[in-house]
Amino acid sequence: MTSLPTSVTLLRHATLADGGRCDVVLNGPVISSLAPAGSVPVTDPEETIDLDGWLLLTAPAEPHAHLDKALSFDLIDPPHGDLGSAIASWTAYAGTMTVDSIVERARAQALAMLANGITAIRTHVDVHPGAPTRGAEALVRVRDELAGLVDIELVALCSTFAGDADIEAALDAGLDLVGGAPHLAEDPAGEVRRLVAVARRRGLGMDLHTDESLDGPVTLDVYARAVRDLPRDRQYSAGHCCRLGTMPPDQLAEMVEEVRLSDIGVIANPITNLYLQGWQHSVAKPRGLTALRELIDAGVRVAAGADNVRDPFNPVGRSDAFETASLLVSAGHLSPAEAWHLVSDGARSVMGLPLAGPRAGARAELLAVRATNLLDAIANAPADRVVIHAGRVVARSALHRSVAVPVLSA
Ligand SMILES: [Zn+2]
């Protein structure tokens, strides 16, 4: 088997998400042109992949991960429960971690995502008063180790107990954005303004957990107004935003307008919020999802991620954007095309990444899967995949399956 990565310059007979078939010519990390299927001659068989029977998509991006928490469930063995229960389990365990132990789990999780086609990851990194730079040191190491295979953005997830000096130390260690969970603070609005001040001082973008409950405080509007006049050469986004899913329509409309005016990207995390929210409801359990339809229809940039994977906040998860897209269809009531946009082009937009996918001039960030169309791919999450990052094949999977043939009587 050829060791990866390998260069690729021509993809033939690909089926696109809109049903069209074409050849795709690559020039290094960029798509140089698309041509009718089968029309581009093969000049280098080693760098050509025939995708007859395959679907070619923009490679997904994970806009909201916690690589420092991932794959810890079996180590912690926490009780199953809501957000408060997960935070308590995680806090009790976190003190035992070393930089090396975080690196091991984070690297394994990033590579699991890459194998499934995710070529860009934004992960939050805990910044706690006792060890403010421990997570940053670990995740910077993982980001640097995997450079050239997957792009990783690091957000400082500032504890409400972390002082400004702790936050500055974590940012100095190499984190890219300012984040936090102001809804957990005694003074949520004050915490938003504190974090915005840090971002302004450091000249960084932001990604806040503005809320993560069905009926708790809302800080998204405070955040939107606080960043409205900040420079636009960086990204501002908000994760979860579950409260938008439980607001009365008139209040929701005002909130959505605040978000739109500040061009804040909203990141939904269906699998984790379907797990964490609604435990106190014995019947008619709410979904814990943000107001996807209203945000999309208002023109807000919306993305979707998996958030936690196999840790106290989410015991399950397959590290696969097709899982998130499937939940957006079934629990979020989006169309397959909308769902895939949220985990691919939409996620890349919210993460501030350049345009990617099978279109001339875009970055060669691609995922090919053996599928007949987009709904087939979302429904079946095919195992057969080719993952291309910056014009090179970085992961390849093939499933061998044998099924007994029934003997039919005449
Ligand atoms: Zn999160």
Coordinates of C-alpha atoms and ligand atoms in Angstrom, one line a residue, residues 64 66 124 209 240 307-308, ligand 1:
H64 CA -16.5 23.2 17.6
H66 CA -12.8 19.9 22.6
H124 CA -11.5 24.9 22.4
H209 CA -20.1 29.5 24.4
H240 CA -24.5 26.1 21.1
D307 CA -18.6 19.3 20.0
N308 CA -17.6 16.6 22.4
Ligands
ZN1 ZN -18.0 23.5 23.6

